XYZ file of C-alpha atoms in Angstrom:
486
model
C -37.405 162.103 -18.670
C -40.276 160.787 -16.570
C -40.575 157.742 -18.813
C -36.834 157.134 -18.659
C -36.980 157.400 -14.871
C -39.839 154.910 -14.683
C -38.105 152.513 -17.071
C -35.001 152.637 -14.874
C -37.021 151.932 -11.744
C -39.013 149.084 -13.255
C -35.976 147.531 -14.933
C -34.271 147.244 -11.545
C -37.366 145.772 -9.946
C -38.439 142.126 -9.594
C -40.094 142.036 -13.045
C -36.991 143.253 -14.929
C -39.018 143.858 -18.106
C -37.509 145.124 -21.319
C -38.108 148.864 -21.976
C -40.073 148.156 -25.179
C -42.438 145.810 -23.306
C -42.953 148.337 -20.508
C -43.637 151.077 -23.051
C -46.217 148.925 -24.819
C -47.854 148.081 -21.481
C -48.061 151.748 -20.469
C -49.480 152.679 -23.873
C -52.397 150.306 -23.400
C -52.945 151.695 -19.907
C -53.022 155.248 -21.291
C -55.547 154.141 -23.932
C -57.739 152.013 -21.674
C -61.403 152.617 -22.583
C -62.717 152.205 -19.029
C -61.834 153.279 -15.489
C -58.166 152.361 -15.193
C -57.954 153.738 -11.647
C -59.801 150.696 -10.313
C -57.559 148.136 -12.009
C -54.393 146.539 -10.551
C -52.382 147.321 -13.678
C -49.282 148.536 -11.867
C -49.253 145.503 -9.569
C -49.433 143.293 -12.681
C -46.557 145.150 -14.316
C -44.377 145.041 -11.200
C -45.458 141.513 -10.311
C -46.101 142.670 -6.784
C -46.766 145.780 -4.730
C -45.064 148.833 -6.287
C -43.148 151.289 -4.163
C -44.424 154.853 -3.763
C -41.580 156.069 -5.967
C -42.548 153.675 -8.754
C -46.224 154.613 -8.431
C -45.527 158.353 -8.664
C -43.144 157.868 -11.582
C -45.684 155.658 -13.370
C -48.463 158.223 -12.961
C -46.309 160.941 -14.508
C -45.160 158.664 -17.330
C -48.785 157.786 -18.116
C -49.731 161.484 -18.107
C -46.926 162.302 -20.559
C -47.875 159.391 -22.795
C -51.532 160.372 -22.700
C -50.578 163.892 -23.813
C -48.586 162.518 -26.760
C -51.503 160.277 -27.768
C -53.884 163.232 -27.628
C -51.470 165.399 -29.614
C -51.213 162.800 -32.364
C -47.405 162.564 -32.311
C -47.034 159.389 -30.261
C -44.422 156.857 -31.385
C -43.758 153.372 -29.943
C -40.410 152.814 -28.275
C -38.999 150.344 -30.778
C -35.601 150.291 -32.438
C -35.518 146.785 -33.910
C -37.774 143.954 -35.010
C -37.427 142.225 -31.650
C -38.470 145.456 -29.912
C -41.678 145.457 -31.957
C -42.550 141.970 -30.710
C -41.819 142.938 -27.102
C -43.780 146.192 -27.411
C -46.839 144.407 -28.768
C -46.577 141.706 -26.106
C -46.453 144.362 -23.403
C -49.488 146.117 -24.882
C -51.510 142.889 -24.968
C -50.469 142.073 -21.416
C -52.093 145.314 -20.255
C -55.177 144.616 -22.385
C -55.543 141.267 -20.620
C -55.896 143.078 -17.268
C -59.374 144.145 -18.394
C -60.028 142.092 -21.507
C -63.837 142.355 -21.265
C -63.776 146.157 -21.412
C -61.585 146.084 -24.520
C -63.821 143.495 -26.191
C -66.918 145.544 -25.465
C -65.338 148.648 -26.902
C -64.068 146.842 -30.008
C -67.535 145.384 -30.633
C -69.092 148.852 -30.353
C -66.458 150.479 -32.573
C -65.062 147.923 -35.032
C -62.673 150.463 -36.538
C -61.006 150.717 -33.123
C -60.780 146.928 -33.008
C -58.826 146.644 -36.256
C -55.642 148.186 -34.773
C -55.920 145.807 -31.825
C -56.081 142.881 -34.247
C -53.021 144.244 -36.064
C -51.082 144.326 -32.780
C -52.132 140.711 -32.129
C -50.893 139.699 -35.556
C -47.513 141.300 -34.882
C -47.155 139.782 -31.424
C -48.489 136.259 -31.946
C -47.258 133.936 -34.723
C -50.048 131.522 -33.803
C -52.792 134.133 -34.324
C -51.141 135.090 -37.615
C -51.079 131.451 -38.737
C -54.633 130.691 -37.603
C -56.082 133.649 -39.518
C -54.235 132.472 -42.637
C -54.181 135.944 -44.165
C -50.929 135.452 -46.048
C -48.361 132.880 -47.050
C -45.670 135.320 -45.963
C -43.668 134.021 -42.972
C -44.541 135.775 -39.721
C -41.034 137.140 -39.304
C -41.225 138.847 -42.687
C -44.710 140.163 -41.855
C -43.344 141.775 -38.681
C -40.320 143.245 -40.461
C -42.508 144.730 -43.194
C -45.262 146.076 -40.966
C -43.418 147.192 -37.819
C -43.063 150.772 -39.225
C -46.868 151.017 -39.283
C -47.218 150.413 -35.550
C -47.112 154.120 -34.657
C -49.811 155.007 -37.188
C -51.903 152.095 -35.899
C -51.736 153.274 -32.291
C -52.489 156.873 -33.272
C -55.547 155.678 -35.161
C -56.681 153.703 -32.131
C -56.197 156.768 -29.935
C -58.477 158.789 -32.203
C -61.320 156.543 -31.050
C -60.309 155.747 -27.509
C -59.527 159.321 -26.457
C -62.519 160.916 -28.204
C -65.657 161.794 -26.286
C -68.797 159.726 -26.835
C -70.366 162.091 -29.383
C -67.160 162.304 -31.423
C -66.839 158.526 -31.566
C -70.263 158.244 -33.170
C -69.381 160.721 -35.923
C -65.783 159.709 -36.667
C -65.168 159.364 -40.361
C -62.751 156.632 -41.371
C -61.253 158.965 -43.968
C -60.268 161.384 -41.222
C -58.169 158.709 -39.533
C -55.998 157.792 -42.496
C -52.328 158.511 -41.941
C -50.321 160.098 -44.748
C -47.474 157.767 -43.880
C -45.365 156.423 -41.085
C -42.411 158.222 -39.521
C -39.866 156.409 -41.722
C -41.689 157.439 -44.887
C -41.833 161.069 -43.791
C -38.110 161.121 -43.098
C -37.470 159.843 -46.611
C -39.334 162.759 -48.235
C -37.456 165.659 -49.799
C -38.124 169.185 -48.521
C -40.215 169.921 -51.617
C -42.267 166.765 -51.065
C -42.770 167.670 -47.426
C -44.063 171.123 -48.368
C -46.299 169.536 -51.006
C -47.853 167.386 -48.266
C -48.465 170.499 -46.153
C -50.286 172.052 -49.106
C -52.231 168.927 -50.042
C -53.682 168.246 -46.600
C -54.750 171.847 -45.900
C -55.974 172.067 -42.279
C -55.898 168.268 -41.765
C -52.101 167.998 -41.584
C -51.236 165.431 -38.875
C -48.888 166.341 -36.067
C -46.213 163.844 -37.129
C -45.796 165.759 -40.416
C -45.381 169.044 -38.538
C -42.907 167.388 -36.167
C -40.848 166.181 -39.133
C -40.703 169.745 -40.498
C -39.606 170.995 -37.088
C -37.067 168.181 -36.715
C -35.336 169.277 -39.933
C -34.892 172.700 -38.392
C -32.734 175.155 -40.302
C -32.368 172.812 -43.275
C -36.109 173.152 -43.973
C -36.267 176.927 -43.450
C -35.123 177.884 -47.015
C -38.130 175.988 -48.413
C -40.470 177.801 -46.032
C -38.815 181.112 -46.855
C -39.350 180.576 -50.576
C -43.022 179.836 -49.926
C -43.522 182.885 -47.705
C -41.615 185.203 -50.071
C -43.620 184.158 -53.136
C -45.766 187.003 -54.465
C -48.255 184.375 -55.617
C -49.059 183.498 -52.009
C -50.045 187.112 -51.284
C -51.739 187.866 -54.579
C -55.130 186.505 -53.601
C -54.878 183.819 -56.301
C -53.240 181.112 -54.198
C -55.037 177.830 -53.614
C -56.662 176.884 -50.338
C -53.822 174.457 -49.642
C -51.185 177.120 -50.265
C -53.004 179.443 -47.885
C -53.069 176.820 -45.146
C -49.381 176.049 -45.776
C -48.608 179.687 -44.929
C -50.268 179.248 -41.540
C -48.352 175.990 -41.032
C -45.146 177.863 -41.890
C -45.793 180.327 -39.055
C -46.271 177.495 -36.545
C -43.267 175.518 -37.795
C -41.015 178.575 -37.731
C -42.279 179.361 -34.243
C -41.052 175.983 -33.018
C -37.566 176.337 -34.553
C -35.061 178.506 -32.666
C -32.261 180.555 -34.176
C -31.497 183.469 -36.483
C -32.779 181.918 -39.708
C -36.135 181.054 -38.163
C -36.423 184.544 -36.635
C -35.671 186.289 -39.941
C -38.112 184.117 -41.900
C -40.854 184.563 -39.325
C -40.284 188.332 -39.449
C -40.528 188.136 -43.254
C -43.922 186.422 -42.944
C -44.998 188.979 -40.337
C -43.960 191.824 -42.625
C -45.718 190.310 -45.640
C -48.943 190.382 -43.659
C -48.502 194.127 -43.198
C -50.180 194.760 -46.538
C -53.079 192.514 -45.601
C -54.696 194.053 -42.508
C -57.937 192.158 -43.122
C -56.245 188.946 -44.152
C -57.611 185.833 -42.444
C -54.131 184.930 -41.202
C -54.424 187.783 -38.711
C -57.444 186.058 -37.180
C -55.798 182.639 -36.978
C -52.585 184.072 -35.513
C -54.217 186.575 -33.168
C -52.042 186.916 -30.022
C -49.796 184.034 -31.137
C -46.788 186.134 -32.138
C -45.227 186.576 -28.660
C -45.203 182.780 -28.295
C -43.903 182.205 -31.836
C -40.926 184.496 -31.144
C -40.226 183.344 -27.580
C -37.406 180.932 -28.463
C -35.622 183.541 -30.599
C -36.280 186.777 -28.700
C -32.801 188.229 -29.100
C -32.576 187.500 -32.835
C -36.042 188.983 -33.490
C -35.762 192.019 -31.197
C -34.595 194.562 -33.792
C -37.181 193.517 -36.357
C -40.019 193.608 -33.851
C -38.870 196.993 -32.588
C -38.978 198.412 -36.131
C -42.472 197.032 -36.732
C -43.811 198.238 -33.389
C -42.660 201.813 -34.126
C -43.682 201.860 -37.793
C -46.518 204.391 -38.092
C -47.182 203.246 -41.643
C -47.861 199.706 -40.467
C -51.307 198.422 -39.554
C -52.396 198.912 -35.959
C -52.896 195.162 -35.560
C -49.337 194.441 -36.700
C -47.923 197.061 -34.336
C -50.005 195.695 -31.445
C -48.680 192.168 -32.044
C -45.094 193.477 -32.228
C -45.485 195.372 -28.947
C -46.993 192.267 -27.357
C -43.946 190.254 -28.454
C -41.635 192.925 -27.001
C -43.602 192.785 -23.741
C -43.226 188.998 -23.613
C -39.478 189.395 -24.120
C -39.395 192.025 -21.373
C -41.105 189.623 -18.987
C -38.471 186.998 -19.767
C -35.624 189.482 -19.249
C -36.646 190.532 -15.760
C -38.727 193.210 -13.973
C -36.620 196.201 -15.022
C -36.749 195.303 -18.724
C -40.467 194.634 -18.525
C -41.285 197.938 -16.824
C -39.212 199.756 -19.439
C -41.319 198.260 -22.237
C -44.518 199.150 -20.367
C -43.397 202.782 -20.061
C -42.572 202.937 -23.752
C -46.013 201.540 -24.474
C -47.536 204.268 -22.301
C -45.707 206.843 -24.421
C -47.453 205.462 -27.490
C -50.805 205.675 -25.680
C -50.100 209.329 -24.853
C -49.191 210.264 -28.430
C -52.000 212.346 -29.908
C -50.765 211.564 -33.427
C -51.860 207.940 -33.050
C -55.318 206.976 -34.306
C -58.012 205.787 -31.920
C -57.744 202.176 -33.076
C -54.067 202.007 -32.147
C -54.693 203.822 -28.852
C -57.364 201.292 -27.954
C -55.127 198.310 -28.703
C -52.230 199.772 -26.720
C -54.631 200.544 -23.881
C -55.668 196.902 -23.749
C -52.052 195.856 -23.173
C -51.606 198.463 -20.434
C -54.810 197.286 -18.747
C -53.457 193.736 -18.704
C -50.542 195.060 -16.613
C -52.019 198.019 -14.673
C -49.521 200.395 -13.074
C -50.566 203.351 -10.938
C -48.239 205.661 -12.852
C -50.241 204.873 -16.004
C -53.679 205.198 -14.426
C -54.273 208.911 -15.248
C -53.386 208.229 -18.878
C -55.744 205.259 -19.107
C -58.556 207.217 -17.450
C -58.083 210.084 -19.922
C -58.265 207.594 -22.785
C -61.382 206.014 -21.310
C -63.107 209.407 -20.982
C -62.260 210.261 -24.579
C -63.575 206.904 -25.805
C -66.776 207.405 -23.807
C -67.166 210.910 -25.195
C -66.646 210.027 -28.836
C -67.875 206.439 -28.873
C -65.167 205.747 -31.438
C -65.290 202.222 -32.975
C -67.525 200.863 -30.259
C -65.585 202.349 -27.330
C -62.617 200.034 -26.613
C -62.894 200.560 -22.863
C -64.453 202.948 -20.369
C -63.756 204.222 -16.885
C -65.424 201.197 -15.322
C -63.045 198.928 -17.263
C -60.058 200.864 -15.944
C -61.351 200.626 -12.386
C -61.963 196.902 -12.786
C -58.459 196.308 -14.209
C -56.739 198.088 -11.310
C -58.891 196.239 -8.784
C -57.820 192.873 -10.236
C -54.137 193.658 -10.820
C -51.961 191.877 -13.367
C -53.868 189.470 -15.592
C -52.381 186.525 -17.493
C -51.229 188.069 -20.778
C -53.469 187.322 -23.782
C -50.780 185.275 -25.496
C -50.598 182.734 -22.658
C -53.687 180.892 -23.874
C -51.855 180.147 -27.142
C -48.718 178.675 -25.598
C -49.672 175.210 -26.830
C -50.245 176.429 -30.392
C -49.245 173.065 -31.871
C -52.490 171.677 -30.431
C -53.898 172.986 -33.738
C -52.739 169.600 -35.081
C -54.329 167.425 -32.395
C -56.639 164.822 -33.968
C -59.546 166.146 -31.864
C -58.891 169.725 -33.050
C -58.799 168.560 -36.670
C -62.106 166.722 -36.224
C -63.734 169.778 -34.654
C -62.663 171.934 -37.592
C -63.967 169.437 -40.120
C -67.279 169.270 -38.296
C -67.409 173.068 -38.278
C -66.710 173.250 -42.023
C -69.407 170.630 -42.698
C -71.974 172.510 -40.647
C -71.102 175.783 -42.357
C -71.339 174.114 -45.765
C -74.739 172.655 -44.855
C -76.020 176.054 -43.743
C -74.681 177.626 -46.927
C -76.292 174.892 -49.036
C -79.635 175.429 -47.297
C -79.411 179.185 -47.873
C -78.547 178.668 -51.539
C -81.401 176.200 -51.948
C -83.863 178.629 -50.372
C -82.624 181.468 -52.570
C -82.921 179.228 -55.631
C -86.453 178.212 -54.625
C -87.456 181.828 -54.235
C -86.004 182.633 -57.642
C -87.909 179.774 -59.308
C -91.219 180.048 -57.404
C -94.000 181.444 -59.674
C -94.972 184.932 -58.635
C -98.660 185.844 -59.030
C -98.775 189.007 -61.099
C -101.171 191.725 -59.916
C -104.416 191.925 -61.945
C -104.504 194.855 -64.336
C -107.944 195.853 -65.664
C -108.141 196.057 -69.470
C -110.029 199.337 -69.156
C -110.178 201.907 -66.379
C -112.645 201.194 -63.595
C -116.010 202.986 -64.088
C -117.571 204.692 -61.090
C -121.284 204.116 -60.333
C -122.092 207.758 -60.988
C -119.881 208.091 -64.089
C -121.500 208.411 -67.538
C -122.226 204.970 -68.981
C -119.653 203.995 -71.650
C -122.457 202.832 -73.955
C -123.160 206.458 -74.845
C -126.769 206.572 -73.590
C -126.074 209.696 -71.556
C -127.372 208.003 -68.405
C -125.321 207.331 -65.282
C -123.619 203.952 -65.245
C -125.670 202.715 -62.250
C -128.906 203.538 -64.125
C -127.833 201.905 -67.368
C -125.400 199.028 -68.009
C -124.093 198.282 -64.467
C -126.601 195.502 -63.864
C -126.180 193.934 -67.277
C -122.483 193.113 -67.099
């Protein structure tokens, strides 16, 4: 909406630029490799002094665009071939505001300069002709390559929005797109799932967005994947494992009954895998994943939260989701859930692990009526030292001194940032470092296995003491007979 507002304001101004051109201009501003604050970019766009309203609207539009570029799901505002030309012209107009900075950056990082050249080729028939890269008419070149503009800009953003250290270590292979938006839309549901499996934890955001865009039509394919016994047998491939995590995130972004039921199915399947790595990756995510389908998921979450045969971790996550729903439904509903949680904490039939997890939730939202219960739990934990003592009396005192804390699930509200290009690069760097450490350990173990070991010397005959009888049979002591002759 902020972009639409800015486009309306600028379209009615003295410049009267086309929306595609303005969008291209703003994209280059959002990607500028230097200090854009010191440049008169908005004055250039408006062809004069902008009003305060235009300036504020532009700042917000740039912030939104910057977020999309960082997330990796940016798309140019083009609907036709002519829009592509205008968009590219607007982009290059912003580049010209600080051409030297762009040239310097392109020289330092040639891979970042290639997308800029591509935009020039789309925008300028003369540049296309001078480079003589094809006999294809420029108009046909634009028509054929316009769908690649989004992938080109996203690739450029991977360089321009990365920090200095990341730029030096960027691998070209990590920047390859699996396809443009049009190609993704043409895929069948089975092909889309196959791409999720193939790309493991490097799935780009535009692929996830396409899965989400299909909504309930894509859910049956996800449900079949989640319901497959093969996925939970321990024999699934690495890609199939990652696709299960992607399914949780995709289902979390889709509202409605079908998404709620399928997400509950996945949640329930994990019940038999208390040590499964998915629990670690989805820790404290469940309240956020269910937030757009609270009503449809309420009964299922209630059953899981109260299921004594379920794992403590599963029950904790279900209670957390019920707490999040209580918060959304108002103070009375929230306090009711807190009191029910306190009843669980007071139940002596619960094991210490579950009591500790429930206590953590109650400490996040301390209420004086629950303080005696929490102090009793803390004393018991201090007395027994069970599983590392979840919390003690000092923790209770600290929690009540601070008051309500942001719930643990709040830090995962932007869970789709898992697919940000920077997040993908950090994971790949982490895997490489772990592989290198593992390789070094294996090499050291192999070296130790192959290194010759000096065997201890074993005398062919027992050692003879100086005062023992001489083995020659003379009857004399060894020191008086053969000792000096050997």
